[in-house]
Amino acid sequence: MSKPKVLITRPSIPEEGIKKIEAKCDVEIYDQEKPIPKEDLIKKIKGVNGLFCLLTDPVDKDVIQAAGNQLKVIATMSVGYEHIDLEECKKRNIAVSHTPNVSSDSVAEWTVLLMLCAGRNFEEASTAIRDGKWVYSWSPTWLSGMGLFESTVGIFGMGRIGQSVMKRVLPFGVKKVLYYDVFHPIKPAEDMGAKYVEFEELLKESDFVVSMCNLSEETKNIFNKKAFDLMKKTAVFINTSRGGVVDQDDLYDALKSGKIRAAAIDVTVPEPLPKDHKLVSLKNLIITPHVASAETNVRIRMAELAAENILLGLEGKPLETPVPMPK
Ligand code: DGY
C-alpha cells in the first residue's frame, strides 16, 4: 500500500518532527529557507494528504482548492492560525491543528523580560558606554525607570500566556494584577489574585499594559490613540501577541510625544519590519523580531506536536490540538 504524502514547507523544521512523519509517510520538504511563495505552494500541494505549515504560509482558499480532495489534515507549527482559511477547511472536511501550550511559558518569559527591559531602560543602559553616554560615574536620576515591584500590571487577554505572565510577575512583588478578557471571570487568574476590570480602567490604572490577546475583528488596532491617551504618562506598553492589535502610527506618536514612557514589542506589521521604519528610530521602544517562543526545546516540541497531529489526521483520528473551527 502506498504511503500518504506530506508536504513540509521549510527545511529548518526541527528534525524530531520531520522524522516522526518520515517514519510513516512520503515527505516532500520545500528546499528553500524562506517562506514558501503562494505559487510554489499551489504547485506542491497538489495530491498531498497532509500539509505541515508555518505562520508565514498563505494557506488560503486558492491553495486549499489546488490541493485536491485527498487533503485530510493541515498542521501549523504555531499557536496562531490566522493564515489558514478555516471556512474552506471546514467545507472540505480538512482537520486543522495548531501548537498551543507548548510555547506559553516561553512567550511568557520573553514578555516579562521585555517588561523589565522597557521598564528599566535596559537598551539605552546597555549601549550607553558604546554610545559615549557614560559621562559621570554615577548620577541620581540618569536612566531611572520603573521595575515590577509595587507596580500595577494590566493584562489584556488572560488566556494561557496571560496567566503564565501573571504567575511570573507575582514573585516580583507587584501591587496588583488587573485583567480584561471577553471571557470572564477567569478562575485560575482570579485564584491568583487578578481583578477583572473594563478595558478603559485597565488602561488608566496600569503601570505595565501587556497585550496578550488574539488578533480578531474586535482587537484589530485596539491599542490606538484613544487607548494610549488613557494610559498613565509613566506607562510601559508591551505586545507579544500580534502586531495587528496596535495602531503603529499612534504608538509612534505616543512614544515620541512622551504620552507614554516606553514600550517593547515582539510583533509588528509588517514582519519583518524594515530597518528604516520610523518605529526603529525611537529610543524608548524595544523591538524584537517575533522570537518570544524561540527556544530550541520549545521549537522541537512545536514540531513534534505538529507532526503528531499530521499522523492522527491521516489516520482519521481526533487531533491532539485541533483549532476551534468556525460555527
Ligand atoms: C505562534 O506560535 O503563533 C507564535 O506567534 C510564534 O511562535
Short mmCIF file of C-alpha atoms and ligand atoms in Angstrom, two decimals:
data_model
loop_
_atom_site.label_atom_id
_atom_site.label_comp_id
_atom_site.label_asym_id
_atom_site.label_seq_id
_atom_site.Cartn_x
_atom_site.Cartn_y
_atom_site.Cartn_z
CA MET A 1 0.00 0.00 0.00
CA SER A 2 1.39 3.43 -0.88
CA LYS A 3 2.26 5.79 1.93
CA PRO A 4 0.41 9.07 2.46
CA LYS A 5 2.11 12.15 1.05
CA VAL A 6 3.02 15.07 3.30
CA LEU A 7 4.39 18.46 2.29
CA ILE A 8 6.58 20.32 4.80
CA THR A 9 7.08 23.97 3.94
CA ARG A 10 10.52 24.77 5.42
CA PRO A 11 13.78 22.77 5.57
CA SER A 12 14.76 24.06 9.04
CA ILE A 13 11.84 22.42 10.87
CA PRO A 14 13.43 20.55 13.84
CA GLU A 15 14.27 17.05 12.65
CA GLU A 16 12.49 15.44 15.63
CA GLY A 17 9.23 16.47 13.94
CA ILE A 18 10.30 15.59 10.41
CA LYS A 19 11.46 12.10 11.46
CA LYS A 20 8.11 11.25 13.02
CA ILE A 21 6.38 11.98 9.74
CA GLU A 22 9.05 10.33 7.58
CA ALA A 23 8.61 7.08 9.51
CA LYS A 24 5.11 6.68 8.09
CA CYS A 25 4.78 8.96 5.07
CA ASP A 26 6.38 10.06 1.82
CA VAL A 27 7.61 13.52 2.66
CA GLU A 28 8.47 16.43 0.40
CA ILE A 29 10.29 19.32 2.09
CA TYR A 30 10.33 22.73 0.42
CA ASP A 31 14.04 23.22 -0.14
CA GLN A 32 14.46 26.94 0.47
CA GLU A 33 14.95 28.62 3.83
CA LYS A 34 12.31 31.27 3.30
CA PRO A 35 8.51 31.44 3.40
CA ILE A 36 7.16 29.37 0.52
CA PRO A 37 5.64 31.68 -2.12
CA LYS A 38 1.97 31.09 -2.86
CA GLU A 39 2.66 29.93 -6.47
CA ASP A 40 5.05 27.25 -5.19
CA LEU A 41 2.63 26.16 -2.50
CA ILE A 42 -0.12 25.82 -5.10
CA LYS A 43 2.13 23.63 -7.27
CA LYS A 44 3.50 21.48 -4.46
CA ILE A 45 0.30 20.89 -2.51
CA LYS A 46 -1.39 19.08 -5.43
CA GLY A 47 -2.01 15.46 -4.46
CA VAL A 48 -0.74 15.66 -0.87
CA ASN A 49 -2.66 14.16 2.05
CA GLY A 50 -1.13 16.29 4.79
CA LEU A 51 0.35 19.79 4.96
CA PHE A 52 2.84 20.79 7.68
CA CYS A 53 3.00 24.59 7.51
CA LEU A 54 4.11 27.74 9.33
CA LEU A 55 2.65 31.13 10.22
CA THR A 56 4.29 32.58 7.13
CA ASP A 57 2.48 30.33 4.64
CA PRO A 58 -0.65 31.66 2.92
CA VAL A 59 -2.96 28.63 3.23
CA ASP A 60 -5.90 30.37 1.63
CA LYS A 61 -8.82 29.18 -0.48
CA ASP A 62 -6.74 29.00 -3.70
CA VAL A 63 -4.12 26.84 -2.03
CA ILE A 64 -6.65 24.53 -0.37
CA GLN A 65 -8.63 24.15 -3.61
CA ALA A 66 -5.44 23.41 -5.55
CA ALA A 67 -4.63 20.53 -3.19
CA GLY A 68 -7.45 18.21 -4.28
CA ASN A 69 -9.96 16.16 -2.30
CA GLN A 70 -7.36 13.82 -0.80
CA LEU A 71 -6.02 16.58 1.56
CA LYS A 72 -7.02 15.40 5.04
CA VAL A 73 -5.03 17.42 7.53
CA ILE A 74 -3.20 20.73 7.91
CA ALA A 75 -0.92 21.20 10.92
CA THR A 76 0.60 24.58 11.56
CA MET A 77 3.69 24.78 13.77
CA SER A 78 2.37 27.86 15.57
CA VAL A 79 -0.26 28.88 18.07
CA GLY A 80 -1.72 31.37 15.59
CA TYR A 81 -3.73 30.08 12.66
CA GLU A 82 -4.87 33.31 11.02
CA HIS A 83 -3.00 32.29 7.83
CA ILE A 84 -5.35 29.32 7.24
CA ASP A 85 -8.78 29.66 5.63
CA LEU A 86 -10.77 27.68 8.19
CA GLU A 87 -14.11 28.12 6.41
CA GLU A 88 -12.68 26.39 3.36
CA CYS A 89 -11.17 23.62 5.52
CA LYS A 90 -14.48 23.06 7.25
CA LYS A 91 -16.31 22.87 3.91
CA ARG A 92 -13.86 20.24 2.70
CA ASN A 93 -13.66 18.31 5.96
CA ILE A 94 -9.97 19.00 6.41
CA ALA A 95 -8.75 18.69 10.00
CA VAL A 96 -6.61 21.59 11.21
CA SER A 97 -4.27 21.70 14.21
CA HIS A 98 -2.02 24.24 15.90
CA THR A 99 0.54 24.09 18.73
CA PRO A 100 -0.87 25.74 21.84
CA ASN A 101 0.51 25.23 25.39
CA VAL A 102 4.00 24.10 24.46
CA SER A 103 5.24 27.66 23.90
CA SER A 104 3.18 29.51 26.53
CA ASP A 105 5.85 29.60 29.25
CA SER A 106 8.49 30.61 26.77
CA VAL A 107 6.41 33.50 25.42
CA ALA A 108 5.53 34.50 29.00
CA GLU A 109 9.23 34.59 29.96
CA TRP A 110 10.01 36.79 26.97
CA THR A 111 7.11 39.06 27.89
CA VAL A 112 8.46 39.52 31.43
CA LEU A 113 11.93 40.10 30.00
CA LEU A 114 10.51 42.89 27.82
CA MET A 115 8.62 44.36 30.80
CA LEU A 116 11.82 44.57 32.81
CA CYS A 117 13.93 45.82 29.91
CA ALA A 118 11.46 48.52 28.84
CA GLY A 119 10.60 49.50 32.42
CA ARG A 120 14.26 49.84 33.46
CA ASN A 121 15.65 51.36 30.21
CA PHE A 122 17.82 48.31 29.58
CA GLU A 123 18.51 49.00 25.90
CA GLU A 124 19.79 52.52 26.49
CA ALA A 125 21.75 51.42 29.54
CA SER A 126 23.40 48.51 27.74
CA THR A 127 24.57 50.71 24.87
CA ALA A 128 25.50 53.78 26.97
CA ILE A 129 29.24 53.07 27.06
CA ARG A 130 29.43 52.23 23.35
CA ASP A 131 27.50 55.44 22.57
CA GLY A 132 29.82 57.53 24.74
CA LYS A 133 26.98 58.46 27.09
CA TRP A 134 28.51 57.34 30.42
CA VAL A 135 29.91 60.74 31.41
CA TYR A 136 29.81 60.80 35.25
CA SER A 137 30.48 57.75 37.35
CA TRP A 138 27.01 57.87 38.93
CA SER A 139 24.03 60.19 38.54
CA PRO A 140 20.98 60.37 40.77
CA THR A 141 18.28 60.11 38.11
CA TRP A 142 20.07 59.09 34.89
CA LEU A 143 18.31 56.15 33.19
CA SER A 144 15.87 55.79 36.09
CA GLY A 145 12.78 53.83 35.24
CA MET A 146 10.26 51.58 36.94
CA GLY A 147 10.52 47.93 37.80
CA LEU A 148 7.82 45.43 38.63
CA PHE A 149 8.00 45.81 42.42
CA GLU A 150 4.83 47.60 43.65
CA SER A 151 3.62 48.17 40.12
CA THR A 152 0.15 47.54 38.71
CA VAL A 153 0.22 45.12 35.83
CA GLY A 154 -2.71 45.14 33.40
CA ILE A 155 -3.04 42.04 31.23
CA PHE A 156 -5.26 42.35 28.18
CA GLY A 157 -6.23 38.78 27.28
CA MET A 158 -5.98 36.38 30.24
CA GLY A 159 -5.54 33.12 28.36
CA ARG A 160 -2.79 30.56 28.95
CA ILE A 161 0.02 33.00 28.20
CA GLY A 162 -1.57 35.83 30.19
CA GLN A 163 -1.86 33.51 33.20
CA SER A 164 1.72 32.38 32.74
CA VAL A 165 2.87 36.04 32.70
CA MET A 166 0.89 36.65 35.87
CA LYS A 167 2.49 33.66 37.62
CA ARG A 168 5.91 35.07 36.76
CA VAL A 169 5.33 38.68 37.84
CA LEU A 170 3.80 37.87 41.25
CA PRO A 171 7.12 36.92 42.88
CA PHE A 172 8.49 40.35 41.87
CA GLY A 173 6.14 41.86 44.45
CA VAL A 174 3.70 43.60 42.11
CA LYS A 175 0.99 45.62 43.84
CA LYS A 176 -1.85 44.18 41.78
CA VAL A 177 -2.73 42.45 38.56
CA LEU A 178 -5.73 43.70 36.61
CA TYR A 179 -7.09 41.91 33.56
CA TYR A 180 -9.58 42.32 30.79
CA ASP A 181 -10.84 39.41 28.74
CA VAL A 182 -14.06 38.88 26.80
CA PHE A 183 -14.37 35.58 28.64
CA HIS A 184 -14.56 36.34 32.34
CA PRO A 185 -14.35 35.63 35.18
CA ILE A 186 -11.22 33.57 34.58
CA LYS A 187 -10.98 31.44 37.71
CA PRO A 188 -7.30 30.41 37.63
CA ALA A 189 -6.31 34.08 37.28
CA GLU A 190 -8.73 35.25 39.97
CA ASP A 191 -7.50 32.48 42.27
CA MET A 192 -4.03 34.01 41.91
CA GLY A 193 -5.49 37.42 42.84
CA ALA A 194 -6.16 39.05 39.45
CA LYS A 195 -9.02 41.53 39.32
CA TYR A 196 -11.27 41.85 36.29
CA VAL A 197 -11.77 45.44 35.09
CA GLU A 198 -13.16 47.09 31.96
CA PHE A 199 -10.62 47.87 29.23
CA GLU A 200 -10.62 51.63 29.94
CA GLU A 201 -9.95 51.10 33.62
CA LEU A 202 -7.11 48.71 32.83
CA LEU A 203 -5.53 51.37 30.61
CA LYS A 204 -5.94 54.12 33.21
CA GLU A 205 -4.70 52.15 36.23
CA SER A 206 -1.81 50.06 34.93
CA ASP A 207 1.91 50.83 35.09
CA PHE A 208 2.51 47.98 32.66
CA VAL A 209 -0.12 47.36 29.97
CA VAL A 210 0.50 43.94 28.48
CA SER A 211 -1.22 42.82 25.29
CA MET A 212 -1.75 39.05 25.24
CA CYS A 213 -4.87 38.77 23.07
CA ASN A 214 -5.64 37.08 19.77
CA LEU A 215 -5.95 39.20 16.65
CA SER A 216 -9.61 39.42 15.64
CA GLU A 217 -12.02 41.96 14.15
CA GLU A 218 -12.61 43.19 17.74
CA THR A 219 -8.94 43.53 18.71
CA LYS A 220 -7.54 44.92 15.44
CA ASN A 221 -5.85 48.28 16.22
CA ILE A 222 -7.40 48.29 19.70
CA PHE A 223 -4.21 49.89 21.03
CA ASN A 224 -4.72 53.20 19.24
CA LYS A 225 -4.56 56.92 20.10
CA LYS A 226 -7.62 56.67 22.31
CA ALA A 227 -6.07 53.81 24.28
CA PHE A 228 -2.62 55.45 24.59
CA ASP A 229 -4.28 58.72 25.67
CA LEU A 230 -5.94 56.89 28.56
CA MET A 231 -2.68 55.37 29.82
CA LYS A 232 -0.51 56.92 32.51
CA LYS A 233 2.29 59.18 31.31
CA THR A 234 4.67 56.75 33.00
CA ALA A 235 3.07 53.65 31.47
CA VAL A 236 5.03 50.92 29.73
CA PHE A 237 3.27 49.10 26.90
CA ILE A 238 4.20 45.54 25.95
CA ASN A 239 3.00 43.49 22.97
CA THR A 240 3.98 39.88 22.36
CA SER A 241 0.67 38.85 20.78
CA ARG A 242 0.13 40.09 17.22
CA GLY A 243 1.29 43.31 15.55
CA GLY A 244 -2.20 43.96 14.17
CA VAL A 245 -3.64 44.80 17.60
CA VAL A 246 -1.61 48.03 17.63
CA ASP A 247 -2.07 51.12 15.51
CA GLN A 248 1.64 51.64 14.93
CA ASP A 249 1.32 55.31 13.89
CA ASP A 250 -0.47 56.00 17.15
CA LEU A 251 2.14 54.04 19.12
CA TYR A 252 4.87 56.07 17.43
CA ASP A 253 3.14 59.36 18.33
CA ALA A 254 2.51 58.26 21.94
CA LEU A 255 6.17 57.35 22.45
CA LYS A 256 7.62 60.28 20.54
CA SER A 257 5.49 62.84 22.39
CA GLY A 258 6.05 61.22 25.79
CA LYS A 259 2.35 60.42 26.14
CA ILE A 260 3.55 57.08 27.48
CA ARG A 261 7.06 56.41 28.77
CA ALA A 262 8.23 53.29 26.97
CA ALA A 263 7.20 50.19 25.06
CA ALA A 264 8.55 46.85 23.94
CA ILE A 265 7.08 44.79 21.14
CA ASP A 266 7.95 41.41 19.64
CA VAL A 267 5.41 41.59 16.82
CA THR A 268 4.90 44.21 14.14
CA VAL A 269 3.13 44.97 10.89
CA PRO A 270 4.72 44.12 8.52
CA GLU A 271 7.07 41.34 9.55
CA PRO A 272 9.93 41.72 9.03
CA LEU A 273 9.79 45.42 9.94
CA PRO A 274 12.07 47.39 7.57
CA LYS A 275 15.10 48.77 9.38
CA ASP A 276 14.29 52.31 8.20
CA HIS A 277 10.77 52.14 9.68
CA LYS A 278 10.04 55.15 11.91
CA LEU A 279 9.40 52.93 14.95
CA VAL A 280 13.04 51.80 14.80
CA SER A 281 14.21 55.38 15.38
CA LEU A 282 12.55 55.60 18.82
CA LYS A 283 14.88 55.42 21.83
CA ASN A 284 12.06 54.42 24.18
CA LEU A 285 10.91 51.42 22.13
CA ILE A 286 12.47 47.96 22.16
CA ILE A 287 11.59 45.83 19.12
CA THR A 288 12.46 42.14 18.90
CA PRO A 289 11.84 40.11 15.73
CA HIS A 290 8.94 37.76 16.68
CA VAL A 291 11.15 35.49 18.77
CA ALA A 292 9.17 35.15 22.01
CA SER A 293 8.93 31.36 21.58
CA ALA A 294 12.41 30.95 20.10
CA GLU A 295 13.85 28.40 22.49
CA THR A 296 15.36 25.29 20.93
CA ASN A 297 13.40 22.87 23.11
CA VAL A 298 10.16 24.72 22.55
CA ARG A 299 10.57 24.72 18.78
CA ILE A 300 11.33 20.97 18.89
CA ARG A 301 8.16 20.37 20.91
CA MET A 302 6.15 22.51 18.50
CA ALA A 303 7.48 20.48 15.53
CA GLU A 304 6.76 17.18 17.28
CA LEU A 305 3.23 18.23 18.19
CA ALA A 306 2.50 19.36 14.63
CA ALA A 307 3.89 16.04 13.35
CA GLU A 308 1.76 14.03 15.81
CA ASN A 309 -1.31 15.91 14.61
CA ILE A 310 -0.46 15.17 10.97
CA LEU A 311 -0.25 11.44 11.71
CA LEU A 312 -3.52 11.45 13.67
CA GLY A 313 -5.28 13.37 10.91
CA LEU A 314 -4.03 10.97 8.25
CA GLU A 315 -5.43 8.06 10.27
CA GLY A 316 -8.77 9.87 10.57
CA LYS A 317 -8.39 10.10 14.37
CA PRO A 318 -9.19 13.16 16.53
CA LEU A 319 -6.30 15.61 16.58
CA GLU A 320 -4.35 16.28 19.78
CA THR A 321 -4.64 20.06 19.48
CA PRO A 322 -7.29 20.97 16.91
CA VAL A 323 -8.00 24.61 16.14
CA PRO A 324 -11.54 25.73 17.02
CA MET A 325 -13.44 25.58 13.74
CA PRO A 326 -15.93 28.30 12.72
CA LYS A 327 -19.55 27.54 13.74
C1 DGY B 1 2.83 31.44 17.39
O1 DGY B 1 3.13 30.27 17.72
O2 DGY B 1 1.74 31.74 16.90
C2 DGY B 1 3.86 32.49 17.64
O3 DGY B 1 3.48 33.74 17.26
C3 DGY B 1 5.18 32.10 17.01
O4 DGY B 1 5.81 31.30 17.94
#
